[in-house]
PDB file of N, CA and C in Angstrom:
ATOM      1  N   ILE A   1       0.939  -7.167  -0.320  1.00  0.00           N
ATOM      2  CA  ILE A   1       1.311  -7.690   0.986  1.00  0.00           C
ATOM      3  C   ILE A   1       1.226  -6.554   1.994  1.00  0.00           C
ATOM      4  N   SER A   2       0.505  -6.783   3.054  1.00  0.00           N
ATOM      5  CA  SER A   2       0.504  -5.858   4.177  1.00  0.00           C
ATOM      6  C   SER A   2       1.619  -6.320   5.108  1.00  0.00           C
ATOM      7  N   PRO A   3       2.724  -5.584   5.164  1.00  0.00           N
ATOM      8  CA  PRO A   3       3.845  -6.036   5.995  1.00  0.00           C
ATOM      9  C   PRO A   3       3.484  -6.350   7.447  1.00  0.00           C
ATOM     10  N   PRO A   4       2.737  -5.498   8.147  1.00  0.00           N
ATOM     11  CA  PRO A   4       2.403  -5.853   9.530  1.00  0.00           C
ATOM     12  C   PRO A   4       1.558  -7.130   9.632  1.00  0.00           C
ATOM     13  N   ALA A   5       0.591  -7.293   8.719  1.00  0.00           N
ATOM     14  CA  ALA A   5      -0.251  -8.494   8.747  1.00  0.00           C
ATOM     15  C   ALA A   5       0.577  -9.736   8.410  1.00  0.00           C
ATOM     16  N   PHE A   6       1.471  -9.615   7.430  1.00  0.00           N
ATOM     17  CA  PHE A   6       2.328 -10.738   7.059  1.00  0.00           C
ATOM     18  C   PHE A   6       3.212 -11.150   8.235  1.00  0.00           C
ATOM     19  N   ARG A   7       3.805 -10.161   8.914  1.00  0.00           N
ATOM     20  CA  ARG A   7       4.667 -10.471  10.067  1.00  0.00           C
ATOM     21  C   ARG A   7       3.892 -11.209  11.155  1.00  0.00           C
ATOM     22  N   ARG A   8       2.699 -10.697  11.479  1.00  0.00           N
ATOM     23  CA  ARG A   8       1.888 -11.339  12.531  1.00  0.00           C
ATOM     24  C   ARG A   8       1.502 -12.764  12.126  1.00  0.00           C
ATOM     25  N   ALA A   9       1.028 -12.906  10.889  1.00  0.00           N
ATOM     26  CA  ALA A   9       0.593 -14.225  10.427  1.00  0.00           C
ATOM     27  C   ALA A   9       1.755 -15.210  10.384  1.00  0.00           C
ATOM     28  N   LEU A  10       2.870 -14.798   9.826  1.00  0.00           N
ATOM     29  CA  LEU A  10       4.003 -15.712   9.713  1.00  0.00           C
ATOM     30  C   LEU A  10       4.542 -16.101  11.088  1.00  0.00           C
ATOM     31  N   THR A  11       4.601 -15.145  12.002  1.00  0.00           N
ATOM     32  CA  THR A  11       5.042 -15.464  13.368  1.00  0.00           C
ATOM     33  C   THR A  11       4.121 -16.506  13.978  1.00  0.00           C
ATOM     34  N   SER A  12       2.820 -16.310  13.836  1.00  0.00           N
ATOM     35  CA  SER A  12       1.848 -17.262  14.365  1.00  0.00           C
ATOM     36  C   SER A  12       1.994 -18.633  13.717  1.00  0.00           C
ATOM     37  N   TRP A  13       2.180 -18.657  12.394  1.00  0.00           N
ATOM     38  CA  TRP A  13       2.329 -19.942  11.704  1.00  0.00           C
ATOM     39  C   TRP A  13       3.588 -20.672  12.157  1.00  0.00           C
ATOM     40  N   ILE A  14       4.693 -19.950  12.290  1.00  0.00           N
ATOM     41  CA  ILE A  14       5.941 -20.591  12.721  1.00  0.00           C
ATOM     42  C   ILE A  14       5.776 -21.171  14.117  1.00  0.00           C
ATOM     43  N   GLU A  15       5.011 -20.494  14.954  1.00  0.00           N
ATOM     44  CA  GLU A  15       4.812 -20.966  16.328  1.00  0.00           C
ATOM     45  C   GLU A  15       3.820 -22.119  16.429  1.00  0.00           C
ATOM     46  N   THR A  16       2.968 -22.329  15.404  1.00  0.00           N
ATOM     47  CA  THR A  16       1.893 -23.316  15.553  1.00  0.00           C
ATOM     48  C   THR A  16       1.809 -24.382  14.456  1.00  0.00           C
ATOM     49  N   VAL A  17       2.431 -24.153  13.308  1.00  0.00           N
ATOM     50  CA  VAL A  17       2.288 -25.061  12.167  1.00  0.00           C
ATOM     51  C   VAL A  17       3.629 -25.749  11.909  1.00  0.00           C
ATOM     52  N   PRO A  18       3.621 -27.030  11.556  1.00  0.00           N
ATOM     53  CA  PRO A  18       4.895 -27.681  11.218  1.00  0.00           C
ATOM     54  C   PRO A  18       5.605 -26.924  10.095  1.00  0.00           C
ATOM     55  N   MET A  19       6.919 -26.755  10.237  1.00  0.00           N
ATOM     56  CA  MET A  19       7.658 -25.948   9.265  1.00  0.00           C
ATOM     57  C   MET A  19       7.624 -26.535   7.862  1.00  0.00           C
ATOM     58  N   SER A  20       7.302 -27.797   7.732  1.00  0.00           N
ATOM     59  CA  SER A  20       7.217 -28.407   6.405  1.00  0.00           C
ATOM     60  C   SER A  20       5.931 -28.027   5.669  1.00  0.00           C
ATOM     61  N   LYS A  21       5.036 -27.314   6.326  1.00  0.00           N
ATOM     62  CA  LYS A  21       3.735 -26.966   5.739  1.00  0.00           C
ATOM     63  C   LYS A  21       3.620 -25.500   5.332  1.00  0.00           C
ATOM     64  N   ILE A  22       4.650 -24.687   5.570  1.00  0.00           N
ATOM     65  CA  ILE A  22       4.552 -23.248   5.325  1.00  0.00           C
ATOM     66  C   ILE A  22       5.273 -22.884   4.032  1.00  0.00           C
ATOM     67  N   PHE A  23       4.543 -22.252   3.133  1.00  0.00           N
ATOM     68  CA  PHE A  23       5.113 -21.663   1.923  1.00  0.00           C
ATOM     69  C   PHE A  23       5.130 -20.151   2.167  1.00  0.00           C
ATOM     70  N   ALA A  24       6.288 -19.529   2.130  1.00  0.00           N
ATOM     71  CA  ALA A  24       6.368 -18.118   2.486  1.00  0.00           C
ATOM     72  C   ALA A  24       5.951 -17.196   1.357  1.00  0.00           C
ATOM     73  N   LEU A  25       6.123 -17.609   0.121  1.00  0.00           N
ATOM     74  CA  LEU A  25       5.879 -16.701  -0.997  1.00  0.00           C
ATOM     75  C   LEU A  25       5.051 -17.375  -2.069  1.00  0.00           C
ATOM     76  N   GLY A  26       4.463 -16.546  -2.880  1.00  0.00           N
ATOM     77  CA  GLY A  26       3.698 -17.012  -4.023  1.00  0.00           C
ATOM     78  C   GLY A  26       2.891 -15.847  -4.556  1.00  0.00           C
ATOM     79  N   GLY A  27       2.575 -15.895  -5.802  1.00  0.00           N
ATOM     80  CA  GLY A  27       1.808 -14.797  -6.368  1.00  0.00           C
ATOM     81  C   GLY A  27       1.377 -15.094  -7.776  1.00  0.00           C
ATOM     82  N   ASP A  28       0.579 -14.196  -8.297  1.00  0.00           N
ATOM     83  CA  ASP A  28       0.063 -14.383  -9.646  1.00  0.00           C
ATOM     84  C   ASP A  28       0.157 -13.090 -10.455  1.00  0.00           C
ATOM     85  N   HIS A  29       1.283 -12.437 -10.361  1.00  0.00           N
ATOM     86  CA  HIS A  29       1.482 -11.184 -11.086  1.00  0.00           C
ATOM     87  C   HIS A  29       1.700 -11.453 -12.574  1.00  0.00           C
ATOM     88  N   PHE A  30       1.225 -10.553 -13.395  1.00  0.00           N
ATOM     89  CA  PHE A  30       1.413 -10.663 -14.829  1.00  0.00           C
ATOM     90  C   PHE A  30       2.609  -9.853 -15.313  1.00  0.00           C
ATOM     91  N   ILE A  31       3.122  -8.998 -14.448  1.00  0.00           N
ATOM     92  CA  ILE A  31       4.250  -8.140 -14.801  1.00  0.00           C
ATOM     93  C   ILE A  31       5.443  -8.585 -13.961  1.00  0.00           C
ATOM     94  N   ILE A  32       6.545  -8.905 -14.624  1.00  0.00           N
ATOM     95  CA  ILE A  32       7.705  -9.480 -13.942  1.00  0.00           C
ATOM     96  C   ILE A  32       8.229  -8.574 -12.833  1.00  0.00           C
ATOM     97  N   GLU A  33       8.173  -7.271 -13.038  1.00  0.00           N
ATOM     98  CA  GLU A  33       8.646  -6.345 -12.008  1.00  0.00           C
ATOM     99  C   GLU A  33       7.810  -6.450 -10.733  1.00  0.00           C
ATOM    100  N   GLN A  34       6.513  -6.710 -10.874  1.00  0.00           N
ATOM    101  CA  GLN A  34       5.669  -6.891  -9.691  1.00  0.00           C
ATOM    102  C   GLN A  34       6.021  -8.189  -8.967  1.00  0.00           C
ATOM    103  N   SER A  35       6.290  -9.228  -9.715  1.00  0.00           N
ATOM    104  CA  SER A  35       6.710 -10.493  -9.101  1.00  0.00           C
ATOM    105  C   SER A  35       8.016 -10.311  -8.347  1.00  0.00           C
ATOM    106  N   TYR A  36       8.967  -9.620  -8.975  1.00  0.00           N
ATOM    107  CA  TYR A  36      10.254  -9.369  -8.334  1.00  0.00           C
ATOM    108  C   TYR A  36      10.073  -8.557  -7.055  1.00  0.00           C
ATOM    109  N   GLY A  37       9.280  -7.501  -7.130  1.00  0.00           N
ATOM    110  CA  GLY A  37       9.057  -6.655  -5.956  1.00  0.00           C
ATOM    111  C   GLY A  37       8.390  -7.424  -4.825  1.00  0.00           C
ATOM    112  N   ALA A  38       7.385  -8.228  -5.152  1.00  0.00           N
ATOM    113  CA  ALA A  38       6.702  -9.024  -4.130  1.00  0.00           C
ATOM    114  C   ALA A  38       7.650 -10.038  -3.512  1.00  0.00           C
ATOM    115  N   MET A  39       8.490 -10.665  -4.348  1.00  0.00           N
ATOM    116  CA  MET A  39       9.447 -11.638  -3.832  1.00  0.00           C
ATOM    117  C   MET A  39      10.472 -10.977  -2.914  1.00  0.00           C
ATOM    118  N   LYS A  40      10.970  -9.817  -3.338  1.00  0.00           N
ATOM    119  CA  LYS A  40      11.964  -9.119  -2.528  1.00  0.00           C
ATOM    120  C   LYS A  40      11.363  -8.696  -1.188  1.00  0.00           C
ATOM    121  N   LEU A  41      10.163  -8.122  -1.212  1.00  0.00           N
ATOM    122  CA  LEU A  41       9.503  -7.724   0.030  1.00  0.00           C
ATOM    123  C   LEU A  41       9.239  -8.942   0.903  1.00  0.00           C
ATOM    124  N   GLY A  42       8.733 -10.008   0.308  1.00  0.00           N
ATOM    125  CA  GLY A  42       8.437 -11.217   1.071  1.00  0.00           C
ATOM    126  C   GLY A  42       9.665 -11.808   1.730  1.00  0.00           C
ATOM    127  N   ARG A  43      10.766 -11.872   0.993  1.00  0.00           N
ATOM    128  CA  ARG A  43      12.004 -12.419   1.569  1.00  0.00           C
ATOM    129  C   ARG A  43      12.498 -11.554   2.725  1.00  0.00           C
ATOM    130  N   ASN A  44      12.405 -10.234   2.560  1.00  0.00           N
ATOM    131  CA  ASN A  44      12.816  -9.333   3.640  1.00  0.00           C
ATOM    132  C   ASN A  44      11.937  -9.518   4.872  1.00  0.00           C
ATOM    133  N   LEU A  45      10.637  -9.685   4.667  1.00  0.00           N
ATOM    134  CA  LEU A  45       9.732  -9.894   5.794  1.00  0.00           C
ATOM    135  C   LEU A  45      10.000 -11.224   6.492  1.00  0.00           C
ATOM    136  N   VAL A  46      10.271 -12.261   5.722  1.00  0.00           N
ATOM    137  CA  VAL A  46      10.631 -13.555   6.320  1.00  0.00           C
ATOM    138  C   VAL A  46      11.892 -13.397   7.176  1.00  0.00           C
ATOM    139  N   ALA A  47      12.880 -12.709   6.641  1.00  0.00           N
ATOM    140  CA  ALA A  47      14.129 -12.489   7.392  1.00  0.00           C
ATOM    141  C   ALA A  47      13.857 -11.711   8.674  1.00  0.00           C
ATOM    142  N   GLU A  48      13.003 -10.687   8.609  1.00  0.00           N
ATOM    143  CA  GLU A  48      12.687  -9.907   9.809  1.00  0.00           C
ATOM    144  C   GLU A  48      11.988 -10.756  10.863  1.00  0.00           C
ATOM    145  N   VAL A  49      11.034 -11.565  10.438  1.00  0.00           N
ATOM    146  CA  VAL A  49      10.309 -12.427  11.381  1.00  0.00           C
ATOM    147  C   VAL A  49      11.256 -13.431  12.021  1.00  0.00           C
ATOM    148  N   LEU A  50      12.094 -14.069  11.212  1.00  0.00           N
ATOM    149  CA  LEU A  50      13.031 -15.055  11.770  1.00  0.00           C
ATOM    150  C   LEU A  50      14.034 -14.379  12.708  1.00  0.00           C
ATOM    151  N   ALA A  51      14.514 -13.205  12.346  1.00  0.00           N
ATOM    152  CA  ALA A  51      15.444 -12.477  13.222  1.00  0.00           C
ATOM    153  C   ALA A  51      14.776 -12.128  14.546  1.00  0.00           C
ATOM    154  N   ASP A  52      13.513 -11.717  14.494  1.00  0.00           N
ATOM    155  CA  ASP A  52      12.783 -11.399  15.725  1.00  0.00           C
ATOM    156  C   ASP A  52      12.622 -12.640  16.598  1.00  0.00           C
ATOM    157  N   LEU A  53      12.319 -13.781  15.981  1.00  0.00           N
ATOM    158  CA  LEU A  53      12.165 -15.015  16.756  1.00  0.00           C
ATOM    159  C   LEU A  53      13.492 -15.463  17.376  1.00  0.00           C
ATOM    160  N   VAL A  54      14.596 -15.218  16.679  1.00  0.00           N
ATOM    161  CA  VAL A  54      15.920 -15.522  17.248  1.00  0.00           C
ATOM    162  C   VAL A  54      16.203 -14.574  18.406  1.00  0.00           C
ATOM    163  N   GLU A  55      15.908 -13.301  18.207  1.00  0.00           N
ATOM    164  CA  GLU A  55      16.151 -12.308  19.258  1.00  0.00           C
ATOM    165  C   GLU A  55      15.336 -12.615  20.512  1.00  0.00           C
ATOM    166  N   ARG A  56      14.129 -13.134  20.330  1.00  0.00           N
ATOM    167  CA  ARG A  56      13.274 -13.497  21.470  1.00  0.00           C
ATOM    168  C   ARG A  56      13.596 -14.884  22.027  1.00  0.00           C
ATOM    169  N   ASP A  57      14.625 -15.534  21.482  1.00  0.00           N
ATOM    170  CA  ASP A  57      15.038 -16.874  21.902  1.00  0.00           C
ATOM    171  C   ASP A  57      13.970 -17.939  21.663  1.00  0.00           C
ATOM    172  N   TYR A  58      13.083 -17.702  20.692  1.00  0.00           N
ATOM    173  CA  TYR A  58      12.130 -18.734  20.309  1.00  0.00           C
ATOM    174  C   TYR A  58      12.811 -19.758  19.411  1.00  0.00           C
ATOM    175  N   LEU A  59      13.722 -19.283  18.544  1.00  0.00           N
ATOM    176  CA  LEU A  59      14.519 -20.136  17.667  1.00  0.00           C
ATOM    177  C   LEU A  59      15.986 -19.799  17.871  1.00  0.00           C
ATOM    178  N   ASP A  60      16.863 -20.786  17.668  1.00  0.00           N
ATOM    179  CA  ASP A  60      18.279 -20.432  17.599  1.00  0.00           C
ATOM    180  C   ASP A  60      18.614 -20.141  16.139  1.00  0.00           C
ATOM    181  N   GLU A  61      19.783 -19.572  15.907  1.00  0.00           N
ATOM    182  CA  GLU A  61      20.149 -19.152  14.554  1.00  0.00           C
ATOM    183  C   GLU A  61      20.117 -20.290  13.544  1.00  0.00           C
ATOM    184  N   GLY A  62      20.644 -21.438  13.938  1.00  0.00           N
ATOM    185  CA  GLY A  62      20.687 -22.588  13.031  1.00  0.00           C
ATOM    186  C   GLY A  62      19.300 -23.038  12.622  1.00  0.00           C
ATOM    187  N   LEU A  63      18.392 -23.112  13.580  1.00  0.00           N
ATOM    188  CA  LEU A  63      17.025 -23.530  13.266  1.00  0.00           C
ATOM    189  C   LEU A  63      16.323 -22.475  12.422  1.00  0.00           C
ATOM    190  N   ALA A  64      16.572 -21.206  12.683  1.00  0.00           N
ATOM    191  CA  ALA A  64      15.974 -20.132  11.876  1.00  0.00           C
ATOM    192  C   ALA A  64      16.402 -20.263  10.409  1.00  0.00           C
ATOM    193  N   LEU A  65      17.665 -20.594  10.184  1.00  0.00           N
ATOM    194  CA  LEU A  65      18.146 -20.787   8.809  1.00  0.00           C
ATOM    195  C   LEU A  65      17.446 -21.972   8.141  1.00  0.00           C
ATOM    196  N   ILE A  66      17.256 -23.032   8.891  1.00  0.00           N
ATOM    197  CA  ILE A  66      16.561 -24.208   8.358  1.00  0.00           C
ATOM    198  C   ILE A  66      15.109 -23.871   8.032  1.00  0.00           C
ATOM    199  N   VAL A  67      14.442 -23.170   8.938  1.00  0.00           N
ATOM    200  CA  VAL A  67      13.044 -22.777   8.709  1.00  0.00           C
ATOM    201  C   VAL A  67      12.940 -21.896   7.467  1.00  0.00           C
ATOM    202  N   GLY A  68      13.838 -20.925   7.346  1.00  0.00           N
ATOM    203  CA  GLY A  68      13.832 -20.054   6.172  1.00  0.00           C
ATOM    204  C   GLY A  68      14.057 -20.830   4.887  1.00  0.00           C
ATOM    205  N   GLN A  69      15.002 -21.738   4.888  1.00  0.00           N
ATOM    206  CA  GLN A  69      15.283 -22.569   3.709  1.00  0.00           C
ATOM    207  C   GLN A  69      14.064 -23.403   3.323  1.00  0.00           C
ATOM    208  N   ARG A  70      13.387 -23.959   4.329  1.00  0.00           N
ATOM    209  CA  ARG A  70      12.198 -24.766   4.040  1.00  0.00           C
ATOM    210  C   ARG A  70      11.089 -23.909   3.451  1.00  0.00           C
ATOM    211  N   MET A  71      10.828 -22.755   4.073  1.00  0.00           N
ATOM    212  CA  MET A  71       9.718 -21.916   3.618  1.00  0.00           C
ATOM    213  C   MET A  71       9.961 -21.324   2.235  1.00  0.00           C
ATOM    214  N   LEU A  72      11.195 -20.968   1.949  1.00  0.00           N
ATOM    215  CA  LEU A  72      11.500 -20.275   0.697  1.00  0.00           C
ATOM    216  C   LEU A  72      11.899 -21.208  -0.444  1.00  0.00           C
ATOM    217  N   HIS A  73      12.167 -22.489  -0.140  1.00  0.00           N
ATOM    218  CA  HIS A  73      12.626 -23.386  -1.205  1.00  0.00           C
ATOM    219  C   HIS A  73      12.155 -24.822  -1.013  1.00  0.00           C
ATOM    220  N   ASP A  74      12.601 -25.456   0.048  1.00  0.00           N
ATOM    221  CA  ASP A  74      12.447 -26.902   0.191  1.00  0.00           C
ATOM    222  C   ASP A  74      10.993 -27.376   0.199  1.00  0.00           C
ATOM    223  N   ASN A  75      10.101 -26.635   0.876  1.00  0.00           N
ATOM    224  CA  ASN A  75       8.702 -27.080   0.939  1.00  0.00           C
ATOM    225  C   ASN A  75       8.065 -27.118  -0.438  1.00  0.00           C
ATOM    226  N   ALA A  76       8.355 -26.131  -1.272  1.00  0.00           N
ATOM    227  CA  ALA A  76       7.802 -26.121  -2.631  1.00  0.00           C
ATOM    228  C   ALA A  76       8.389 -27.262  -3.461  1.00  0.00           C
ATOM    229  N   VAL A  77       9.687 -27.489  -3.327  1.00  0.00           N
ATOM    230  CA  VAL A  77      10.329 -28.592  -4.054  1.00  0.00           C
ATOM    231  C   VAL A  77       9.693 -29.915  -3.657  1.00  0.00           C
ATOM    232  N   ASP A  78       9.493 -30.117  -2.360  1.00  0.00           N
ATOM    233  CA  ASP A  78       8.872 -31.361  -1.889  1.00  0.00           C
ATOM    234  C   ASP A  78       7.418 -31.476  -2.350  1.00  0.00           C
ATOM    235  N   PHE A  79       6.664 -30.398  -2.206  1.00  0.00           N
ATOM    236  CA  PHE A  79       5.229 -30.428  -2.548  1.00  0.00           C
ATOM    237  C   PHE A  79       5.006 -30.693  -4.029  1.00  0.00           C
ATOM    238  N   TRP A  80       5.764 -30.019  -4.865  1.00  0.00           N
ATOM    239  CA  TRP A  80       5.592 -30.134  -6.303  1.00  0.00           C
ATOM    240  C   TRP A  80       6.446 -31.259  -6.898  1.00  0.00           C
ATOM    241  N   ASN A  81       7.164 -31.984  -6.047  1.00  0.00           N
ATOM    242  CA  ASN A  81       7.998 -33.105  -6.474  1.00  0.00           C
ATOM    243  C   ASN A  81       8.972 -32.668  -7.586  1.00  0.00           C
ATOM    244  N   ILE A  82       9.668 -31.583  -7.327  1.00  0.00           N
ATOM    245  CA  ILE A  82      10.625 -31.018  -8.280  1.00  0.00           C
ATOM    246  C   ILE A  82      12.002 -31.569  -7.953  1.00  0.00           C
ATOM    247  N   SER A  83      12.710 -32.039  -8.954  1.00  0.00           N
ATOM    248  CA  SER A  83      14.075 -32.496  -8.712  1.00  0.00           C
ATOM    249  C   SER A  83      15.031 -31.329  -8.952  1.00  0.00           C
ATOM    250  N   ASP A  84      15.945 -31.133  -8.008  1.00  0.00           N
ATOM    251  CA  ASP A  84      16.927 -30.049  -8.124  1.00  0.00           C
ATOM    252  C   ASP A  84      17.942 -30.337  -9.195  1.00  0.00           C
TER     253      ASP A  84
END
């Protein structure tokens, strides 16, 4: 993950794509530590992007939390038809 590229892309997607269509993370690592590291970095980058959008008054805090929940969990559950 290129952090600057991820931030730019995710900001653009949040501003232009329905939030139900964005999956924030995913990967195909064969080593669990790499998956963990990618997930941790990705979650931190999502948090930074959402915090920046709140700071710029593009999103309010409540909506940012909803967007984060959708990108990191709900969209995958809906797409893959997974029951919680």
